[in-house]
PDB file of N, CA and C in Angstrom:
ATOM      1  N   GLN A   1      11.816  10.940 -47.607  1.00  0.00           N
ATOM      2  CA  GLN A   1      10.513  11.517 -47.418  1.00  0.00           C
ATOM      3  C   GLN A   1      10.155  11.241 -45.721  1.00  0.00           C
ATOM      4  N   GLU A   2      10.441  10.115 -45.494  1.00  0.00           N
ATOM      5  CA  GLU A   2      10.187   9.999 -43.749  1.00  0.00           C
ATOM      6  C   GLU A   2      10.978  10.502 -43.087  1.00  0.00           C
ATOM      7  N   HIS A   3      12.085  11.200 -43.205  1.00  0.00           N
ATOM      8  CA  HIS A   3      13.214  11.927 -42.475  1.00  0.00           C
ATOM      9  C   HIS A   3      12.566  13.329 -42.375  1.00  0.00           C
ATOM     10  N   LYS A   4      12.177  13.665 -43.657  1.00  0.00           N
ATOM     11  CA  LYS A   4      11.601  15.217 -43.812  1.00  0.00           C
ATOM     12  C   LYS A   4       9.952  15.384 -42.864  1.00  0.00           C
ATOM     13  N   SER A   5       9.139  14.068 -42.783  1.00  0.00           N
ATOM     14  CA  SER A   5       8.209  14.059 -42.101  1.00  0.00           C
ATOM     15  C   SER A   5       8.662  14.358 -40.545  1.00  0.00           C
ATOM     16  N   LEU A   6       9.472  13.554 -40.234  1.00  0.00           N
ATOM     17  CA  LEU A   6       9.977  13.367 -38.914  1.00  0.00           C
ATOM     18  C   LEU A   6      10.391  14.501 -38.311  1.00  0.00           C
ATOM     19  N   LEU A   7      11.235  15.082 -39.375  1.00  0.00           N
ATOM     20  CA  LEU A   7      12.122  16.538 -38.802  1.00  0.00           C
ATOM     21  C   LEU A   7      10.832  17.414 -38.742  1.00  0.00           C
ATOM     22  N   SER A   8       9.962  17.555 -39.519  1.00  0.00           N
ATOM     23  CA  SER A   8       8.877  18.378 -39.607  1.00  0.00           C
ATOM     24  C   SER A   8       7.882  18.411 -38.358  1.00  0.00           C
ATOM     25  N   GLN A   9       7.465  17.109 -38.082  1.00  0.00           N
ATOM     26  CA  GLN A   9       7.097  16.781 -36.558  1.00  0.00           C
ATOM     27  C   GLN A   9       7.849  17.127 -35.541  1.00  0.00           C
ATOM     28  N   ARG A  10       9.057  17.235 -35.824  1.00  0.00           N
ATOM     29  CA  ARG A  10      10.138  17.687 -34.631  1.00  0.00           C
ATOM     30  C   ARG A  10      10.410  19.194 -34.597  1.00  0.00           C
ATOM     31  N   ASP A  11      10.179  19.742 -35.799  1.00  0.00           N
ATOM     32  CA  ASP A  11      10.232  21.224 -35.936  1.00  0.00           C
ATOM     33  C   ASP A  11       9.470  21.595 -35.274  1.00  0.00           C
ATOM     34  N   ASP A  12       7.576  21.060 -35.656  1.00  0.00           N
ATOM     35  CA  ASP A  12       6.597  21.685 -34.933  1.00  0.00           C
ATOM     36  C   ASP A  12       6.503  21.560 -33.483  1.00  0.00           C
ATOM     37  N   GLN A  13       7.166  20.318 -32.787  1.00  0.00           N
ATOM     38  CA  GLN A  13       7.181  20.177 -31.666  1.00  0.00           C
ATOM     39  C   GLN A  13       8.004  21.188 -30.691  1.00  0.00           C
ATOM     40  N   LEU A  14       9.140  21.610 -31.294  1.00  0.00           N
ATOM     41  CA  LEU A  14      10.392  22.654 -30.926  1.00  0.00           C
ATOM     42  C   LEU A  14       9.495  23.801 -30.965  1.00  0.00           C
ATOM     43  N   HIS A  15       8.756  24.087 -32.105  1.00  0.00           N
ATOM     44  CA  HIS A  15       8.216  25.675 -31.886  1.00  0.00           C
ATOM     45  C   HIS A  15       6.977  25.738 -30.920  1.00  0.00           C
ATOM     46  N   THR A  16       6.323  24.097 -30.676  1.00  0.00           N
ATOM     47  CA  THR A  16       5.307  24.402 -29.600  1.00  0.00           C
ATOM     48  C   THR A  16       5.757  24.702 -28.250  1.00  0.00           C
ATOM     49  N   LEU A  17       7.121  23.955 -27.935  1.00  0.00           N
ATOM     50  CA  LEU A  17       7.634  23.956 -26.917  1.00  0.00           C
ATOM     51  C   LEU A  17       8.432  25.430 -26.707  1.00  0.00           C
ATOM     52  N   GLN A  18       8.594  25.884 -27.659  1.00  0.00           N
ATOM     53  CA  GLN A  18       9.316  27.534 -27.241  1.00  0.00           C
ATOM     54  C   GLN A  18       8.158  28.307 -27.006  1.00  0.00           C
ATOM     55  N   SER A  19       7.120  28.086 -27.986  1.00  0.00           N
ATOM     56  CA  SER A  19       5.932  29.051 -27.481  1.00  0.00           C
ATOM     57  C   SER A  19       5.239  28.563 -25.929  1.00  0.00           C
ATOM     58  N   ARG A  20       5.371  27.635 -25.530  1.00  0.00           N
ATOM     59  CA  ARG A  20       4.951  27.310 -24.467  1.00  0.00           C
ATOM     60  C   ARG A  20       5.851  27.875 -23.210  1.00  0.00           C
ATOM     61  N   LEU A  21       7.401  28.000 -23.771  1.00  0.00           N
ATOM     62  CA  LEU A  21       8.256  28.418 -23.011  1.00  0.00           C
ATOM     63  C   LEU A  21       7.939  29.963 -22.696  1.00  0.00           C
ATOM     64  N   ALA A  22       7.864  30.533 -24.015  1.00  0.00           N
ATOM     65  CA  ALA A  22       8.043  32.188 -23.956  1.00  0.00           C
ATOM     66  C   ALA A  22       6.526  32.461 -23.142  1.00  0.00           C
ATOM     67  N   SER A  23       5.543  31.676 -23.207  1.00  0.00           N
ATOM     68  CA  SER A  23       4.393  31.915 -22.373  1.00  0.00           C
ATOM     69  C   SER A  23       4.554  31.669 -21.084  1.00  0.00           C
ATOM     70  N   THR A  24       5.208  30.786 -20.583  1.00  0.00           N
ATOM     71  CA  THR A  24       5.506  30.627 -19.344  1.00  0.00           C
ATOM     72  C   THR A  24       6.542  31.944 -18.542  1.00  0.00           C
ATOM     73  N   GLU A  25       7.300  32.116 -19.539  1.00  0.00           N
ATOM     74  CA  GLU A  25       8.460  32.943 -19.175  1.00  0.00           C
ATOM     75  C   GLU A  25       7.714  34.420 -18.603  1.00  0.00           C
ATOM     76  N   LYS A  26       6.699  34.677 -19.607  1.00  0.00           N
ATOM     77  CA  LYS A  26       5.834  35.969 -19.795  1.00  0.00           C
ATOM     78  C   LYS A  26       4.950  35.901 -18.365  1.00  0.00           C
ATOM     79  N   ARG A  27       4.550  34.893 -18.189  1.00  0.00           N
ATOM     80  CA  ARG A  27       3.474  34.623 -16.618  1.00  0.00           C
ATOM     81  C   ARG A  27       4.462  34.869 -15.609  1.00  0.00           C
ATOM     82  N   ILE A  28       5.699  33.772 -15.642  1.00  0.00           N
ATOM     83  CA  ILE A  28       6.790  34.369 -14.255  1.00  0.00           C
ATOM     84  C   ILE A  28       6.794  35.701 -14.299  1.00  0.00           C
ATOM     85  N   ARG A  29       7.222  36.478 -15.086  1.00  0.00           N
ATOM     86  CA  ARG A  29       7.335  37.943 -15.276  1.00  0.00           C
ATOM     87  C   ARG A  29       6.220  38.489 -14.735  1.00  0.00           C
ATOM     88  N   GLU A  30       5.294  38.368 -15.231  1.00  0.00           N
ATOM     89  CA  GLU A  30       3.709  39.243 -14.341  1.00  0.00           C
ATOM     90  C   GLU A  30       3.854  39.207 -13.344  1.00  0.00           C
ATOM     91  N   ARG A  31       3.794  37.699 -12.925  1.00  0.00           N
ATOM     92  CA  ARG A  31       3.846  37.317 -11.160  1.00  0.00           C
ATOM     93  C   ARG A  31       4.613  38.005 -10.493  1.00  0.00           C
ATOM     94  N   ASP A  32       5.986  37.827 -11.006  1.00  0.00           N
ATOM     95  CA  ASP A  32       7.118  38.685 -10.112  1.00  0.00           C
ATOM     96  C   ASP A  32       6.689  40.272 -10.068  1.00  0.00           C
ATOM     97  N   LEU A  33       6.367  40.815 -10.895  1.00  0.00           N
ATOM     98  CA  LEU A  33       5.583  42.187 -11.379  1.00  0.00           C
ATOM     99  C   LEU A  33       4.694  42.381 -10.117  1.00  0.00           C
ATOM    100  N   GLN A  34       3.924  41.340 -10.029  1.00  0.00           N
ATOM    101  CA  GLN A  34       2.909  41.592  -8.965  1.00  0.00           C
ATOM    102  C   GLN A  34       3.395  41.201  -7.489  1.00  0.00           C
ATOM    103  N   ASN A  35       4.255  40.319  -7.507  1.00  0.00           N
ATOM    104  CA  ASN A  35       4.879  40.129  -6.003  1.00  0.00           C
ATOM    105  C   ASN A  35       5.695  41.503  -5.710  1.00  0.00           C
ATOM    106  N   SER A  36       6.222  42.251  -6.516  1.00  0.00           N
ATOM    107  CA  SER A  36       6.848  43.422  -6.280  1.00  0.00           C
ATOM    108  C   SER A  36       5.713  44.531  -5.787  1.00  0.00           C
ATOM    109  N   GLU A  37       4.828  44.532  -6.677  1.00  0.00           N
ATOM    110  CA  GLU A  37       4.052  45.325  -6.327  1.00  0.00           C
ATOM    111  C   GLU A  37       3.129  45.184  -4.826  1.00  0.00           C
ATOM    112  N   PHE A  38       2.915  43.818  -4.697  1.00  0.00           N
ATOM    113  CA  PHE A  38       2.321  43.556  -3.512  1.00  0.00           C
ATOM    114  C   PHE A  38       3.448  43.921  -2.271  1.00  0.00           C
ATOM    115  N   LYS A  39       4.520  43.677  -2.334  1.00  0.00           N
ATOM    116  CA  LYS A  39       5.248  43.827  -1.195  1.00  0.00           C
ATOM    117  C   LYS A  39       5.419  45.057  -1.149  1.00  0.00           C
ATOM    118  N   GLU A  40       5.396  46.019  -2.164  1.00  0.00           N
ATOM    119  CA  GLU A  40       5.669  47.504  -1.849  1.00  0.00           C
ATOM    120  C   GLU A  40       4.367  48.202  -1.223  1.00  0.00           C
ATOM    121  N   GLU A  41       3.226  47.186  -1.274  1.00  0.00           N
ATOM    122  CA  GLU A  41       1.903  47.987  -0.967  1.00  0.00           C
ATOM    123  C   GLU A  41       1.832  47.757   0.741  1.00  0.00           C
ATOM    124  N   LEU A  42       2.508  46.270   0.686  1.00  0.00           N
ATOM    125  CA  LEU A  42       2.570  45.527   1.954  1.00  0.00           C
ATOM    126  C   LEU A  42       3.393  46.181   2.855  1.00  0.00           C
ATOM    127  N   SER A  43       4.343  47.028   2.536  1.00  0.00           N
ATOM    128  CA  SER A  43       5.443  47.810   3.037  1.00  0.00           C
ATOM    129  C   SER A  43       4.937  49.068   3.384  1.00  0.00           C
ATOM    130  N   PHE A  44       4.053  49.638   2.326  1.00  0.00           N
ATOM    131  CA  PHE A  44       3.452  51.046   2.421  1.00  0.00           C
ATOM    132  C   PHE A  44       2.509  50.737   3.729  1.00  0.00           C
ATOM    133  N   SER A  45       1.837  49.496   3.612  1.00  0.00           N
ATOM    134  CA  SER A  45       0.601  49.477   4.701  1.00  0.00           C
ATOM    135  C   SER A  45       1.048  49.375   6.097  1.00  0.00           C
ATOM    136  N   ARG A  46       2.128  48.542   6.293  1.00  0.00           N
ATOM    137  CA  ARG A  46       2.792  48.506   7.586  1.00  0.00           C
ATOM    138  C   ARG A  46       3.213  49.833   8.013  1.00  0.00           C
ATOM    139  N   HIS A  47       3.808  50.993   7.047  1.00  0.00           N
ATOM    140  CA  HIS A  47       4.351  52.215   7.660  1.00  0.00           C
ATOM    141  C   HIS A  47       2.752  52.870   8.217  1.00  0.00           C
ATOM    142  N   ASN A  48       2.068  52.763   7.080  1.00  0.00           N
ATOM    143  CA  ASN A  48       0.748  53.690   7.528  1.00  0.00           C
ATOM    144  C   ASN A  48       0.316  52.953   8.687  1.00  0.00           C
ATOM    145  N   ILE A  49       0.267  51.891   9.292  1.00  0.00           N
ATOM    146  CA  ILE A  49      -0.054  51.127  10.411  1.00  0.00           C
ATOM    147  C   ILE A  49       0.595  51.867  11.730  1.00  0.00           C
ATOM    148  N   THR A  50       1.843  51.618  11.374  1.00  0.00           N
ATOM    149  CA  THR A  50       2.960  52.007  12.398  1.00  0.00           C
ATOM    150  C   THR A  50       2.689  53.582  12.523  1.00  0.00           C
ATOM    151  N   ASP A  51       2.356  54.422  11.603  1.00  0.00           N
ATOM    152  CA  ASP A  51       2.177  55.957  11.726  1.00  0.00           C
ATOM    153  C   ASP A  51       0.669  56.009  12.521  1.00  0.00           C
ATOM    154  N   LEU A  52      -0.268  55.354  12.517  1.00  0.00           N
ATOM    155  CA  LEU A  52      -1.573  55.506  12.936  1.00  0.00           C
ATOM    156  C   LEU A  52      -1.506  54.918  14.425  1.00  0.00           C
ATOM    157  N   LYS A  53      -0.815  53.908  14.635  1.00  0.00           N
ATOM    158  CA  LYS A  53      -0.655  53.733  16.143  1.00  0.00           C
ATOM    159  C   LYS A  53      -0.088  54.636  16.810  1.00  0.00           C
ATOM    160  N   ASN A  54       1.068  55.146  16.253  1.00  0.00           N
ATOM    161  CA  ASN A  54       2.142  56.252  16.943  1.00  0.00           C
ATOM    162  C   ASN A  54       1.071  57.585  16.967  1.00  0.00           C
ATOM    163  N   GLN A  55       0.042  58.041  15.960  1.00  0.00           N
ATOM    164  CA  GLN A  55      -0.862  58.787  16.260  1.00  0.00           C
ATOM    165  C   GLN A  55      -1.922  58.664  17.315  1.00  0.00           C
ATOM    166  N   LEU A  56      -2.261  57.074  17.279  1.00  0.00           N
ATOM    167  CA  LEU A  56      -3.316  57.143  18.436  1.00  0.00           C
ATOM    168  C   LEU A  56      -2.842  57.178  19.806  1.00  0.00           C
ATOM    169  N   TYR A  57      -1.565  56.517  19.978  1.00  0.00           N
ATOM    170  CA  TYR A  57      -0.826  56.678  21.527  1.00  0.00           C
ATOM    171  C   TYR A  57      -0.738  58.316  21.795  1.00  0.00           C
ATOM    172  N   GLN A  58      -0.372  59.177  20.585  1.00  0.00           N
ATOM    173  CA  GLN A  58      -0.302  60.432  20.827  1.00  0.00           C
ATOM    174  C   GLN A  58      -1.281  61.283  21.543  1.00  0.00           C
ATOM    175  N   LEU A  59      -2.687  60.510  20.474  1.00  0.00           N
ATOM    176  CA  LEU A  59      -4.081  60.921  21.210  1.00  0.00           C
ATOM    177  C   LEU A  59      -4.447  60.565  22.304  1.00  0.00           C
ATOM    178  N   GLN A  60      -4.021  59.371  22.791  1.00  0.00           N
ATOM    179  CA  GLN A  60      -4.476  58.585  24.055  1.00  0.00           C
ATOM    180  C   GLN A  60      -3.432  59.639  25.213  1.00  0.00           C
ATOM    181  N   HIS A  61      -2.398  59.681  24.744  1.00  0.00           N
ATOM    182  CA  HIS A  61      -1.330  60.582  25.712  1.00  0.00           C
ATOM    183  C   HIS A  61      -2.409  61.746  26.113  1.00  0.00           C
ATOM    184  N   ASP A  62      -2.610  62.779  24.969  1.00  0.00           N
ATOM    185  CA  ASP A  62      -3.025  64.094  25.006  1.00  0.00           C
ATOM    186  C   ASP A  62      -4.227  63.753  26.030  1.00  0.00           C
ATOM    187  N   VAL A  63      -5.280  62.803  25.890  1.00  0.00           N
ATOM    188  CA  VAL A  63      -6.567  62.870  26.447  1.00  0.00           C
ATOM    189  C   VAL A  63      -6.352  62.650  27.979  1.00  0.00           C
ATOM    190  N   GLU A  64      -5.422  61.741  28.362  1.00  0.00           N
ATOM    191  CA  GLU A  64      -4.932  61.537  29.840  1.00  0.00           C
ATOM    192  C   GLU A  64      -4.391  62.754  30.431  1.00  0.00           C
ATOM    193  N   GLU A  65      -3.614  63.609  29.586  1.00  0.00           N
ATOM    194  CA  GLU A  65      -3.186  64.870  30.112  1.00  0.00           C
ATOM    195  C   GLU A  65      -4.264  66.099  30.083  1.00  0.00           C
ATOM    196  N   ALA A  66      -5.128  65.585  29.180  1.00  0.00           N
ATOM    197  CA  ALA A  66      -6.169  66.808  29.490  1.00  0.00           C
ATOM    198  C   ALA A  66      -6.999  66.439  30.594  1.00  0.00           C
ATOM    199  N   GLU A  67      -7.327  65.161  30.683  1.00  0.00           N
ATOM    200  CA  GLU A  67      -8.012  64.834  31.941  1.00  0.00           C
ATOM    201  C   GLU A  67      -7.241  65.042  33.156  1.00  0.00           C
ATOM    202  N   TYR A  68      -5.899  64.819  33.498  1.00  0.00           N
ATOM    203  CA  TYR A  68      -5.094  65.323  34.286  1.00  0.00           C
ATOM    204  C   TYR A  68      -5.295  66.712  34.599  1.00  0.00           C
ATOM    205  N   ASP A  69      -4.825  67.411  33.602  1.00  0.00           N
ATOM    206  CA  ASP A  69      -5.113  68.809  33.665  1.00  0.00           C
ATOM    207  C   ASP A  69      -6.602  69.472  34.432  1.00  0.00           C
ATOM    208  N   LYS A  70      -7.619  68.699  33.657  1.00  0.00           N
ATOM    209  CA  LYS A  70      -9.081  69.123  34.179  1.00  0.00           C
ATOM    210  C   LYS A  70      -9.199  68.974  35.559  1.00  0.00           C
ATOM    211  N   GLY A  71      -8.502  67.952  36.035  1.00  0.00           N
ATOM    212  CA  GLY A  71      -8.774  67.589  37.553  1.00  0.00           C
ATOM    213  C   GLY A  71      -7.897  68.322  38.456  1.00  0.00           C
ATOM    214  N   ASP A  72      -6.840  68.813  37.899  1.00  0.00           N
ATOM    215  CA  ASP A  72      -6.335  69.761  38.739  1.00  0.00           C
ATOM    216  C   ASP A  72      -6.999  71.050  38.647  1.00  0.00           C
ATOM    217  N   GLU A  73      -7.454  71.574  37.308  1.00  0.00           N
ATOM    218  CA  GLU A  73      -8.141  72.732  37.337  1.00  0.00           C
ATOM    219  C   GLU A  73      -9.613  72.607  38.598  1.00  0.00           C
ATOM    220  N   MET A  74     -10.153  71.594  38.584  1.00  0.00           N
ATOM    221  CA  MET A  74     -11.186  71.330  39.338  1.00  0.00           C
ATOM    222  C   MET A  74     -11.068  71.579  40.922  1.00  0.00           C
ATOM    223  N   ASP A  75      -9.670  70.945  40.916  1.00  0.00           N
ATOM    224  CA  ASP A  75      -9.104  71.096  42.374  1.00  0.00           C
ATOM    225  C   ASP A  75      -9.223  72.477  42.855  1.00  0.00           C
ATOM    226  N   GLN A  76      -8.551  73.552  41.947  1.00  0.00           N
ATOM    227  CA  GLN A  76      -8.406  74.703  42.162  1.00  0.00           C
ATOM    228  C   GLN A  76      -9.577  75.665  42.178  1.00  0.00           C
ATOM    229  N   LEU A  77     -10.705  75.034  41.434  1.00  0.00           N
ATOM    230  CA  LEU A  77     -11.723  75.777  41.367  1.00  0.00           C
ATOM    231  C   LEU A  77     -12.597  75.362  42.637  1.00  0.00           C
ATOM    232  N   GLU A  78     -12.468  74.050  43.197  1.00  0.00           N
ATOM    233  CA  GLU A  78     -12.979  73.839  44.507  1.00  0.00           C
ATOM    234  C   GLU A  78     -12.380  74.622  45.603  1.00  0.00           C
ATOM    235  N   ASP A  79     -10.843  74.850  45.503  1.00  0.00           N
ATOM    236  CA  ASP A  79     -10.203  75.307  46.955  1.00  0.00           C
ATOM    237  C   ASP A  79     -10.906  77.011  46.799  1.00  0.00           C
ATOM    238  N   ALA A  80     -11.043  77.511  45.391  1.00  0.00           N
ATOM    239  CA  ALA A  80     -11.223  78.928  45.298  1.00  0.00           C
ATOM    240  C   ALA A  80     -12.624  78.989  46.060  1.00  0.00           C
ATOM    241  N   LEU A  81     -13.753  78.264  45.460  1.00  0.00           N
ATOM    242  CA  LEU A  81     -14.823  78.060  46.182  1.00  0.00           C
ATOM    243  C   LEU A  81     -14.907  77.873  48.001  1.00  0.00           C
ATOM    244  N   ASP A  82     -14.214  77.035  48.112  1.00  0.00           N
ATOM    245  CA  ASP A  82     -14.141  77.227  49.899  1.00  0.00           C
ATOM    246  C   ASP A  82     -13.502  78.351  50.164  1.00  0.00           C
ATOM    247  N   GLY A  83     -12.560  78.907  49.713  1.00  0.00           N
ATOM    248  CA  GLY A  83     -11.911  80.245  50.147  1.00  0.00           C
ATOM    249  C   GLY A  83     -13.028  81.470  50.178  1.00  0.00           C
ATOM    250  N   ALA A  84     -13.891  81.479  49.223  1.00  0.00           N
ATOM    251  CA  ALA A  84     -14.658  82.383  48.884  1.00  0.00           C
ATOM    252  C   ALA A  84     -15.688  82.295  50.049  1.00  0.00           C
ATOM    253  N   GLU A  85     -16.521  81.164  49.957  1.00  0.00           N
ATOM    254  CA  GLU A  85     -17.424  80.750  50.781  1.00  0.00           C
ATOM    255  C   GLU A  85     -16.629  81.230  52.389  1.00  0.00           C
ATOM    256  N   LYS A  86     -15.679  80.617  52.725  1.00  0.00           N
ATOM    257  CA  LYS A  86     -15.149  81.111  54.100  1.00  0.00           C
ATOM    258  C   LYS A  86     -15.009  82.641  54.165  1.00  0.00           C
ATOM    259  N   GLN A  87     -14.516  83.479  53.030  1.00  0.00           N
ATOM    260  CA  GLN A  87     -15.021  85.021  53.132  1.00  0.00           C
ATOM    261  C   GLN A  87     -16.139  85.363  53.411  1.00  0.00           C
ATOM    262  N   ILE A  88     -17.346  84.676  52.611  1.00  0.00           N
ATOM    263  CA  ILE A  88     -18.618  85.263  52.846  1.00  0.00           C
ATOM    264  C   ILE A  88     -19.018  85.019  54.309  1.00  0.00           C
ATOM    265  N   ASP A  89     -18.711  83.558  55.050  1.00  0.00           N
ATOM    266  CA  ASP A  89     -19.329  83.406  56.278  1.00  0.00           C
ATOM    267  C   ASP A  89     -18.290  84.499  57.206  1.00  0.00           C
ATOM    268  N   ASP A  90     -17.185  84.860  57.165  1.00  0.00           N
ATOM    269  CA  ASP A  90     -16.231  85.612  57.705  1.00  0.00           C
ATOM    270  C   ASP A  90     -17.148  87.011  57.962  1.00  0.00           C
ATOM    271  N   LEU A  91     -17.458  87.468  56.669  1.00  0.00           N
ATOM    272  CA  LEU A  91     -18.153  88.899  56.403  1.00  0.00           C
ATOM    273  C   LEU A  91     -19.735  88.699  57.071  1.00  0.00           C
ATOM    274  N   LYS A  92     -20.425  87.715  56.803  1.00  0.00           N
ATOM    275  CA  LYS A  92     -21.636  87.737  57.901  1.00  0.00           C
ATOM    276  C   LYS A  92     -21.199  87.674  59.286  1.00  0.00           C
ATOM    277  N   ASN A  93     -20.286  87.338  59.605  1.00  0.00           N
ATOM    278  CA  ASN A  93     -19.941  87.218  60.927  1.00  0.00           C
ATOM    279  C   ASN A  93     -19.632  88.616  61.499  1.00  0.00           C
ATOM    280  N   ASP A  94     -18.731  89.390  60.814  1.00  0.00           N
ATOM    281  CA  ASP A  94     -18.222  90.600  60.854  1.00  0.00           C
ATOM    282  C   ASP A  94     -19.492  91.628  60.838  1.00  0.00           C
ATOM    283  N   ASN A  95     -20.385  91.248  59.954  1.00  0.00           N
ATOM    284  CA  ASN A  95     -21.832  92.133  60.055  1.00  0.00           C
ATOM    285  C   ASN A  95     -22.274  91.664  61.191  1.00  0.00           C
ATOM    286  N   GLU A  96     -22.636  90.667  61.614  1.00  0.00           N
ATOM    287  CA  GLU A  96     -23.569  90.512  62.821  1.00  0.00           C
ATOM    288  C   GLU A  96     -22.848  91.249  63.968  1.00  0.00           C
ATOM    289  N   ASN A  97     -21.544  90.979  64.095  1.00  0.00           N
ATOM    290  CA  ASN A  97     -21.018  91.472  65.191  1.00  0.00           C
ATOM    291  C   ASN A  97     -21.192  93.116  65.054  1.00  0.00           C
ATOM    292  N   LEU A  98     -20.978  93.648  64.314  1.00  0.00           N
ATOM    293  CA  LEU A  98     -21.065  95.246  63.983  1.00  0.00           C
ATOM    294  C   LEU A  98     -22.849  95.317  64.230  1.00  0.00           C
ATOM    295  N   GLN A  99     -23.693  94.574  63.810  1.00  0.00           N
ATOM    296  CA  GLN A  99     -25.014  95.276  64.044  1.00  0.00           C
ATOM    297  C   GLN A  99     -25.416  95.028  65.772  1.00  0.00           C
ATOM    298  N   ASN A 100     -24.665  93.898  66.172  1.00  0.00           N
ATOM    299  CA  ASN A 100     -24.670  93.829  67.548  1.00  0.00           C
ATOM    300  C   ASN A 100     -24.561  94.738  68.251  1.00  0.00           C
ATOM    301  N   LYS A 101     -23.252  95.346  67.934  1.00  0.00           N
ATOM    302  CA  LYS A 101     -22.469  96.369  68.433  1.00  0.00           C
ATOM    303  C   LYS A 101     -23.283  98.055  68.491  1.00  0.00           C
ATOM    304  N   LEU A 102     -24.042  97.900  67.277  1.00  0.00           N
ATOM    305  CA  LEU A 102     -25.055  99.098  67.326  1.00  0.00           C
ATOM    306  C   LEU A 102     -26.125  99.156  68.010  1.00  0.00           C
TER     307      LEU A 102
END
C-alpha cells in the first residue's frame, strides 16, 4: 500500500513536471517565433532606412543642382540685361548724333 502511494505521488510529480516542461517548451517556441518576427521587422526597417537615406541624398543632390542651374541662369540673364542696356545706350547715342546732324 505504501509503495502504491509513493508510486502514485511520483507519478503525479512526473505528470506535473511533464506538464511544466511542455508549457516551457511552448513558451520557448513562442519566443523563438517572436524573435524571428522581430528580426524580420528589424531587417525590413533597416532596409527602409537605407532607402530613405538614399532618397534624401538624391533630393539634396537635386536641390544643389537646381540651385547651381538657377545661378547659371541668373548669370545669363544678367549678361543679357547688360547687353540690352548697352544696345539701348548705343541707340540713344546714335539717335542723338543723328538729331545733332539734322
